[in-house]
Coordinates of C-alpha atoms in Angstrom, one line a residue:
Chain A
M445 CA 178.1 122.5 72.0
H446 CA 175.6 125.2 72.2
E447 CA 174.3 123.9 75.5
M448 CA 177.0 126.0 77.1
A449 CA 175.5 129.2 75.6
L450 CA 172.0 128.0 76.8
A451 CA 173.4 127.4 80.3
E452 CA 174.8 130.9 80.4
G453 CA 171.3 132.0 79.3
V454 CA 169.9 130.3 82.4
I455 CA 172.4 132.0 84.7
S456 CA 171.6 135.4 83.1
V457 CA 167.8 134.8 83.7
I458 CA 168.6 133.9 87.3
E459 CA 170.8 136.9 87.9
D460 CA 168.1 139.2 86.5
A461 CA 165.5 137.7 88.8
A462 CA 167.8 138.0 91.8
R463 CA 168.2 141.7 91.2
A464 CA 164.5 142.2 90.7
Q465 CA 163.2 139.9 93.5
G466 CA 166.0 140.1 96.0
F467 CA 167.3 136.6 96.9
N468 CA 170.9 135.5 97.6
R469 CA 171.1 131.8 96.8
V470 CA 169.4 129.4 94.5
R471 CA 168.8 125.8 95.6
T472 CA 166.8 124.4 92.7
V473 CA 166.1 125.5 89.1
W474 CA 163.1 124.1 87.3
L475 CA 163.6 124.2 83.5
E476 CA 160.7 123.6 81.2
I477 CA 162.1 121.9 78.1
G478 CA 159.8 121.1 75.2
R479 CA 160.3 117.7 73.6
L480 CA 160.9 119.4 70.3
A481 CA 163.3 122.0 71.6
A482 CA 166.8 122.1 70.2
V483 CA 168.6 121.1 73.4
E484 CA 169.9 117.9 74.9
P485 CA 169.0 118.0 78.6
A486 CA 172.0 116.0 79.8
A487 CA 174.4 118.3 78.0
L488 CA 172.5 121.3 79.4
R489 CA 172.8 119.9 83.0
F490 CA 176.5 119.3 82.4
S491 CA 177.1 122.8 81.0
F492 CA 175.1 124.4 83.8
D493 CA 177.3 122.6 86.4
V494 CA 180.3 124.3 84.8
V495 CA 178.9 127.8 84.4
K496 CA 177.1 128.1 87.7
R497 CA 180.4 128.1 89.7
G498 CA 181.0 131.4 91.4
T499 CA 177.4 132.6 90.8
I500 CA 174.4 132.7 93.2
A501 CA 173.4 129.4 91.6
D502 CA 176.7 127.9 92.6
E503 CA 175.1 125.0 94.5
A504 CA 171.8 124.9 92.6
S505 CA 170.6 121.7 91.1
I506 CA 168.4 121.4 87.9
E507 CA 165.0 119.8 87.6
F508 CA 163.6 119.3 84.1
V509 CA 159.9 119.7 83.5
D510 CA 159.0 117.8 80.3
V511 CA 156.6 119.6 77.8
P512 CA 155.2 117.3 75.2
G513 CA 155.4 118.2 71.5
Q514 CA 152.3 119.3 69.7
A515 CA 151.4 119.7 66.1
W516 CA 148.4 120.8 64.0
C517 CA 147.4 118.0 61.7
M518 CA 145.9 119.5 58.5
K519 CA 144.2 116.2 57.6
C520 CA 142.6 115.6 61.0
G521 CA 141.9 119.3 61.5
D522 CA 143.1 118.9 65.1
T523 CA 146.0 119.2 67.4
V524 CA 148.0 116.0 68.1
A525 CA 150.9 115.0 70.3
I526 CA 154.2 114.2 68.5
D527 CA 157.5 113.1 70.0
E528 CA 159.9 114.4 67.3
R529 CA 160.0 116.5 64.2
G530 CA 159.2 114.6 61.0
A531 CA 156.9 112.2 62.8
A532 CA 153.6 111.2 61.3
C533 CA 150.3 112.1 62.9
P534 CA 149.5 109.4 65.5
A535 CA 145.8 109.5 64.5
C536 CA 145.8 109.4 60.7
G537 CA 149.5 108.8 59.6
S538 CA 149.7 112.0 57.6
Y539 CA 153.0 114.0 57.5
Q540 CA 151.2 117.3 56.8
L541 CA 151.9 118.6 60.3
Q542 CA 152.6 122.1 61.6
V543 CA 154.4 122.2 64.9
A544 CA 152.3 124.1 67.5
G545 CA 154.0 123.5 70.8
G546 CA 156.9 121.9 72.7
E547 CA 159.7 123.9 71.1
D548 CA 160.4 126.2 74.0
M549 CA 163.0 126.2 76.7
R550 CA 162.2 128.2 79.8
V551 CA 163.3 128.8 83.3
K552 CA 160.0 128.1 85.0
E553 CA 160.7 128.7 88.7
L554 CA 163.4 128.7 91.3
E555 CA 163.7 127.6 94.9
V556 CA 165.7 130.4 96.5
V557 CA 166.9 131.4 100.0
Chain B
M1051 CA 152.0 145.3 100.9
H1052 CA 154.5 144.2 98.3
E1053 CA 155.5 145.2 94.8
H1054 CA 155.7 143.1 91.7
D1055 CA 158.7 143.2 89.4
E1056 CA 159.3 142.4 85.8
H1057 CA 157.5 139.5 84.2
E1058 CA 156.8 138.5 80.6
H1059 CA 154.0 140.0 78.6
G1060 CA 151.5 137.7 77.1
E1061 CA 150.9 135.7 80.3
P1062 CA 147.2 135.8 80.9
A1063 CA 147.5 134.9 84.6
H1064 CA 150.2 133.8 86.9
T1065 CA 150.6 133.0 90.5
H1066 CA 153.1 134.0 93.2
V1067 CA 153.8 131.6 96.0
H1068 CA 154.9 133.0 99.4
A1069 CA 157.0 131.4 102.0
D1070 CA 153.9 130.8 104.1
G1071 CA 152.3 128.8 101.3
T1072 CA 149.7 131.4 100.3
M1073 CA 149.3 132.2 96.7
H1074 CA 147.8 135.0 94.7
S1075 CA 147.2 135.5 91.0
H1076 CA 147.1 138.3 88.6
V1077 CA 145.1 138.5 85.5
H1078 CA 146.6 140.9 83.0
T1079 CA 144.1 143.1 81.2
G1080 CA 144.9 145.7 78.5
S1081 CA 147.6 147.8 80.2
H1082 CA 150.9 146.3 81.1
E1083 CA 151.7 148.6 84.1
H1084 CA 153.7 146.5 86.5
D1085 CA 153.8 148.8 89.4
H1086 CA 150.8 147.4 91.1
H1087 CA 150.6 146.9 94.9
H1088 CA 148.7 144.4 96.9
H1089 CA 147.4 144.4 100.4
H1090 CA 146.7 141.2 102.2
A1091 CA 144.4 141.8 105.1
G1092 CA 144.8 139.4 108.0
D1093 CA 147.6 137.2 106.5
A1094 CA 148.8 134.7 109.0
I1095 CA 152.5 134.4 108.9
D1096 CA 153.1 130.8 110.0
Y1097 CA 156.7 129.9 110.5
G1098 CA 155.8 126.4 111.1
A1099 CA 154.4 125.8 107.6
G1100 CA 157.5 126.6 105.7
P1101 CA 159.7 123.8 104.2
A1102 CA 162.0 123.8 107.3
H1103 CA 158.9 123.3 109.5
S1104 CA 160.5 125.5 112.1
H1105 CA 162.0 128.9 112.3
A1106 CA 165.5 129.3 113.5
P1107 CA 166.1 133.0 114.2
G1108 CA 168.5 134.5 111.7
M1109 CA 168.0 131.7 109.0
S1110 CA 166.1 132.6 105.9
Q1111 CA 163.5 130.2 104.7
A1112 CA 163.5 128.8 101.2
R1113 CA 160.7 130.1 98.9
M1114 CA 159.7 129.6 95.4
V1115 CA 160.0 132.3 92.8
Q1116 CA 158.1 132.1 89.5
I1117 CA 160.2 133.1 86.5
E1118 CA 158.6 131.8 83.2
R1119 CA 161.4 133.3 81.1
D1120 CA 162.7 132.0 77.8
I1121 CA 166.3 130.7 78.2
L1122 CA 167.1 132.4 74.9
G1123 CA 165.4 135.6 76.0
K1124 CA 168.6 137.7 75.9
N1125 CA 169.7 136.5 72.5
N1126 CA 166.1 137.0 71.1
A1127 CA 166.1 140.6 72.5
L1128 CA 169.4 141.3 70.8
A1129 CA 168.2 139.7 67.6
A1130 CA 165.1 142.0 67.7
D1131 CA 167.5 145.0 68.0
N1132 CA 169.4 143.8 65.0
R1133 CA 166.1 143.2 63.1
R1134 CA 165.0 146.8 63.9
F1135 CA 168.3 148.2 62.7
L1136 CA 168.1 146.3 59.5
A1137 CA 164.5 147.4 58.9
E1138 CA 165.4 151.0 59.5
H1139 CA 168.1 150.8 56.8
G1140 CA 166.0 148.7 54.4
I1141 CA 168.6 145.9 54.5
F1142 CA 167.6 142.3 53.5
A1143 CA 169.5 139.9 55.7
V1144 CA 169.9 136.2 55.0
N1145 CA 171.4 133.7 57.5
L1146 CA 173.1 130.9 55.4
V1147 CA 173.4 127.6 57.3
S1148 CA 174.7 124.2 56.3
S1149 CA 177.2 121.5 57.3
P1150 CA 180.8 122.3 56.5
G1151 CA 181.7 122.1 52.8
A1152 CA 178.1 122.3 51.4
G1153 CA 179.3 125.3 49.3
K1154 CA 178.1 128.4 51.1
T1155 CA 181.1 130.5 50.4
T1156 CA 181.4 129.5 46.8
L1157 CA 177.7 130.2 46.4
L1158 CA 178.2 133.7 47.9
V1159 CA 181.2 134.5 45.7
E1160 CA 179.4 133.4 42.6
S1161 CA 176.2 135.3 43.7
I1162 CA 178.3 138.5 44.3
K1163 CA 179.9 138.2 40.8
A1164 CA 176.4 137.9 39.2
L1165 CA 175.0 140.8 41.3
Q1166 CA 177.9 143.1 40.6
G1167 CA 176.7 146.6 40.1
T1168 CA 173.0 145.9 40.4
L1169 CA 172.9 145.6 44.2
A1170 CA 175.0 146.6 47.2
V1171 CA 176.2 143.6 49.2
A1172 CA 177.9 143.1 52.6
V1173 CA 178.9 139.9 54.2
I1174 CA 179.4 138.6 57.8
E1175 CA 181.4 135.4 58.0
G1176 CA 181.5 133.0 60.9
D1177 CA 184.1 130.3 61.5
Q1178 CA 185.9 128.9 64.5
Q1179 CA 189.3 130.1 63.1
T1180 CA 190.9 131.8 60.1
S1181 CA 189.7 134.5 57.8
F1182 CA 189.8 132.3 54.7
D1183 CA 186.1 132.9 53.9
A1184 CA 186.1 136.7 54.5
D1185 CA 189.3 136.9 52.4
R1186 CA 187.5 135.1 49.5
I1187 CA 184.6 137.5 49.8
R1188 CA 186.9 140.6 49.9
A1189 CA 188.6 139.4 46.7
T1190 CA 185.3 140.1 44.9
G1191 CA 185.4 143.7 46.1
V1192 CA 182.7 143.4 48.7
R1193 CA 183.1 144.3 52.3
A1194 CA 183.2 141.4 54.8
V1195 CA 183.6 141.1 58.5
Q1196 CA 185.0 137.8 59.9
I1197 CA 183.8 136.6 63.2
N1198 CA 186.0 133.9 64.8
T1199 CA 184.0 132.0 67.4
G1200 CA 187.0 130.1 68.8
K1201 CA 185.4 127.0 70.5
G1202 CA 182.0 128.3 69.7
C1203 CA 179.8 126.3 67.3
H1204 CA 177.3 129.0 66.2
L1205 CA 176.9 132.7 65.6
D1206 CA 174.7 134.6 68.1
A1207 CA 172.8 137.9 68.0
S1208 CA 175.4 139.7 70.1
Q1209 CA 178.2 138.9 67.7
I1210 CA 176.1 140.0 64.8
G1211 CA 175.2 143.3 66.6
H1212 CA 178.9 144.1 67.0
A1213 CA 179.7 143.1 63.4
L1214 CA 177.0 145.4 62.1
E1215 CA 178.7 148.3 63.9
H1216 CA 182.0 147.5 62.1
L1217 CA 180.4 146.8 58.8
A1218 CA 178.0 149.8 58.6
P1219 CA 176.1 148.2 55.6
A1220 CA 174.6 150.6 53.1
D1221 CA 170.8 151.4 53.0
D1222 CA 168.7 149.2 50.7
S1223 CA 171.4 146.5 50.4
V1224 CA 171.6 142.8 51.0
L1225 CA 173.5 141.3 54.0
F1226 CA 174.6 137.7 53.8
I1227 CA 175.5 136.1 57.1
E1228 CA 177.5 132.9 56.5
N1229 CA 177.0 130.9 59.7
V1230 CA 179.5 128.4 61.2
G1231 CA 179.4 125.2 59.2
N1232 CA 177.2 123.1 61.5
L1233 CA 173.9 121.5 60.8
V1234 CA 172.9 121.4 64.5
C1235 CA 173.5 124.4 66.8
P1236 CA 172.9 127.5 64.6
A1237 CA 169.2 126.5 64.3
A1238 CA 168.4 127.7 67.8
F1239 CA 169.9 131.2 67.5
D1240 CA 168.0 134.0 65.9
L1241 CA 170.4 136.6 64.6
G1242 CA 167.8 139.1 63.4
E1243 CA 167.7 137.8 59.9
A1244 CA 164.8 137.9 57.5
H1245 CA 165.3 134.2 56.5
K1246 CA 167.5 131.2 57.3
V1247 CA 168.5 129.5 54.1
V1248 CA 169.8 126.0 54.4
V1249 CA 172.3 124.7 51.8
L1250 CA 172.3 121.0 51.3
S1251 CA 174.7 119.6 48.7
V1252 CA 174.0 116.4 46.8
T1253 CA 177.1 114.7 48.2
E1254 CA 175.6 114.7 51.7
G1255 CA 172.7 112.3 51.3
E1256 CA 168.9 112.9 50.9
D1257 CA 168.2 111.8 54.5
K1258 CA 169.7 114.9 56.2
P1259 CA 166.4 116.9 56.6
L1260 CA 165.1 114.1 58.8
K1261 CA 168.4 113.5 60.6
Y1262 CA 168.9 117.2 61.4
P1263 CA 165.3 118.4 61.5
D1264 CA 165.7 121.5 63.7
M1265 CA 167.8 123.2 61.0
F1266 CA 165.5 122.5 58.1
A1267 CA 162.4 123.4 60.3
A1268 CA 164.0 126.8 60.9
S1269 CA 164.7 127.5 57.2
S1270 CA 162.4 129.2 54.7
L1271 CA 164.4 128.1 51.7
M1272 CA 166.5 125.0 50.9
L1273 CA 169.2 125.3 48.2
L1274 CA 170.1 121.9 46.9
N1275 CA 173.7 122.6 45.7
K1276 CA 176.2 120.9 43.5
I1277 CA 173.5 119.4 41.2
D1278 CA 176.2 119.2 38.5
L1279 CA 177.5 116.2 40.5
L1280 CA 174.2 114.2 40.4
P1281 CA 175.4 111.8 37.7
H1282 CA 178.2 110.7 40.1
V1283 CA 176.3 110.3 43.4
N1284 CA 173.3 108.3 44.7
F1285 CA 171.2 111.3 45.7
D1286 CA 167.4 111.1 45.6
V1287 CA 166.3 114.7 44.9
K1288 CA 162.6 114.0 45.3
R1289 CA 163.1 112.3 48.6
A1290 CA 165.3 115.1 50.0
I1291 CA 162.5 117.6 49.1
E1292 CA 159.8 115.3 50.6
Y1293 CA 161.8 115.0 53.9
A1294 CA 162.4 118.8 54.0
R1295 CA 158.7 119.4 53.5
R1296 CA 157.9 117.0 56.3
V1297 CA 159.8 119.0 58.9
R1298 CA 159.0 122.4 57.3
P1299 CA 155.8 122.3 55.4
G1300 CA 155.9 124.8 52.5
I1301 CA 159.7 125.2 52.5
E1302 CA 160.8 126.6 49.2
V1303 CA 163.4 124.5 47.3
L1304 CA 165.8 125.6 44.6
E1305 CA 168.3 123.3 42.8
V1306 CA 171.6 125.0 42.0
A1307 CA 175.2 124.4 41.0
A1308 CA 177.1 127.5 42.1
T1309 CA 180.3 126.7 40.1
R1310 CA 178.5 125.8 36.9
G1311 CA 175.7 128.4 37.2
D1312 CA 172.6 126.1 37.2
G1313 CA 169.7 127.6 39.0
M1314 CA 171.5 130.8 40.0
T1315 CA 169.1 133.1 38.2
A1316 CA 166.2 131.7 40.3
W1317 CA 168.2 132.1 43.5
L1318 CA 169.2 135.6 42.7
A1319 CA 165.6 136.5 41.8
W1320 CA 164.6 135.2 45.3
V1321 CA 167.3 137.5 46.8
K1322 CA 166.2 140.5 44.7
R1323 CA 162.5 140.0 45.7
G1324 CA 163.6 140.1 49.4
V1325 CA 165.7 143.3 48.8
E1326 CA 162.7 145.0 47.1
A1327 CA 160.4 144.0 50.0
A1328 CA 162.8 145.4 52.6
R1329 CA 163.1 148.6 50.6
E1330 CA 159.4 149.0 50.2
R1331 CA 158.8 148.4 53.9
R1332 CA 161.4 151.2 54.7
R1333 CA 159.8 153.5 52.2
D1334 CA 156.4 152.8 53.8
D1335 CA 157.8 153.4 57.3
V1336 CA 159.4 156.7 56.2
A1337 CA 156.2 157.8 54.5
R1338 CA 154.1 157.0 57.6
L1339 CA 156.5 159.0 59.8
K1340 CA 156.4 161.9 57.4
R1341 CA 152.6 161.9 57.5
R1342 CA 152.6 161.7 61.3
V1343 CA 155.0 164.6 61.5
A1344 CA 152.8 166.6 59.2
E1345 CA 149.7 165.8 61.4
L1346 CA 151.5 166.9 64.5
E1347 CA 152.8 170.1 62.9
A1348 CA 149.2 170.9 61.6
A1349 CA 147.8 170.3 65.1
A1350 CA 150.5 172.5 66.7
A1351 CA 149.8 175.2 64.1
T1352 CA 146.0 175.3 64.8
K1353 CA 146.7 175.6 68.6
A1354 CA 149.1 178.6 68.0

């Protein structure tokens, strides 16, 4: 599963930050995961628990911050909230939507010691 | 006084939280100089306000550190490096994705045969194991590098970077990257390609674009393959295209049968247009550099 590669990406971001900002241990990692992002949070949590061993995030736990999906509805001429790709506009039912947000996966912040 | 370290460009403002609970923000104006210093006059350092609510000598207090970094940042940076390399050499790179057995390798073999002599081609193959696909490509006389991902389910930019070093593709050529057969994972990984092209065969069912939306959303072109089998399967072509357009408005669609030849002319015309665009961009870049060098030389000459 590619969540393993993503978990390694999280560790990499954390290690870069540790070098830059000078901390020794991570207690909590807040991950912002867009509802349209290509990742399954439970699998990511599982993968993270595996790859964190032996790193400064060895005992860190993950908290997910949900980011809603957004799309531009060409018919409404407005931004609307969507829960998944291929969904219809909740306001007018059109499928002419362009995804505008909720696709990203970010390390938002860390609680460190 | 404290220094600030690396943070992402494009953030209009962000805040830093200190252990004592104070926050300060930065607004980024034009320049992205990050070596700025701050001085907080009269800060009260209150050990009682931290999460531990007391200060035990010798124990560090927990603090929050703002990161705001894309998890895929490293892969995206390597993909950008690949993209830069390809642009410098005028190479048009296509990332072919599909489920296993949709016909990517056969499509490539037939495309190479049809392009023989008119265009330089190089191929990067991705599979968990074996070099079967690279062998089939090499049998056509074209150079191929096989990446075996082992347990890995997708190609990433780092692997492509290394493969490019081995392959050393020719200037103004086309590079086909055949990804691991997988309709899920490769969608998230930019390799530095110009386009992702998704191959959906008519034996797979017209509902796949909605069932696997990330891959179709990430693709510029959908090749509906094996159309010679349409008389033998229940495949609704119109619905497949409608579903693909729902998750990727404006996606181009071409119907092909790689073994029988249907639609191959249109597909190869798409490839040739991409190659020509990459060549032109490189010519423009070179011309611009030459002009710049001429300007600098003229300026230097007048000073002398």
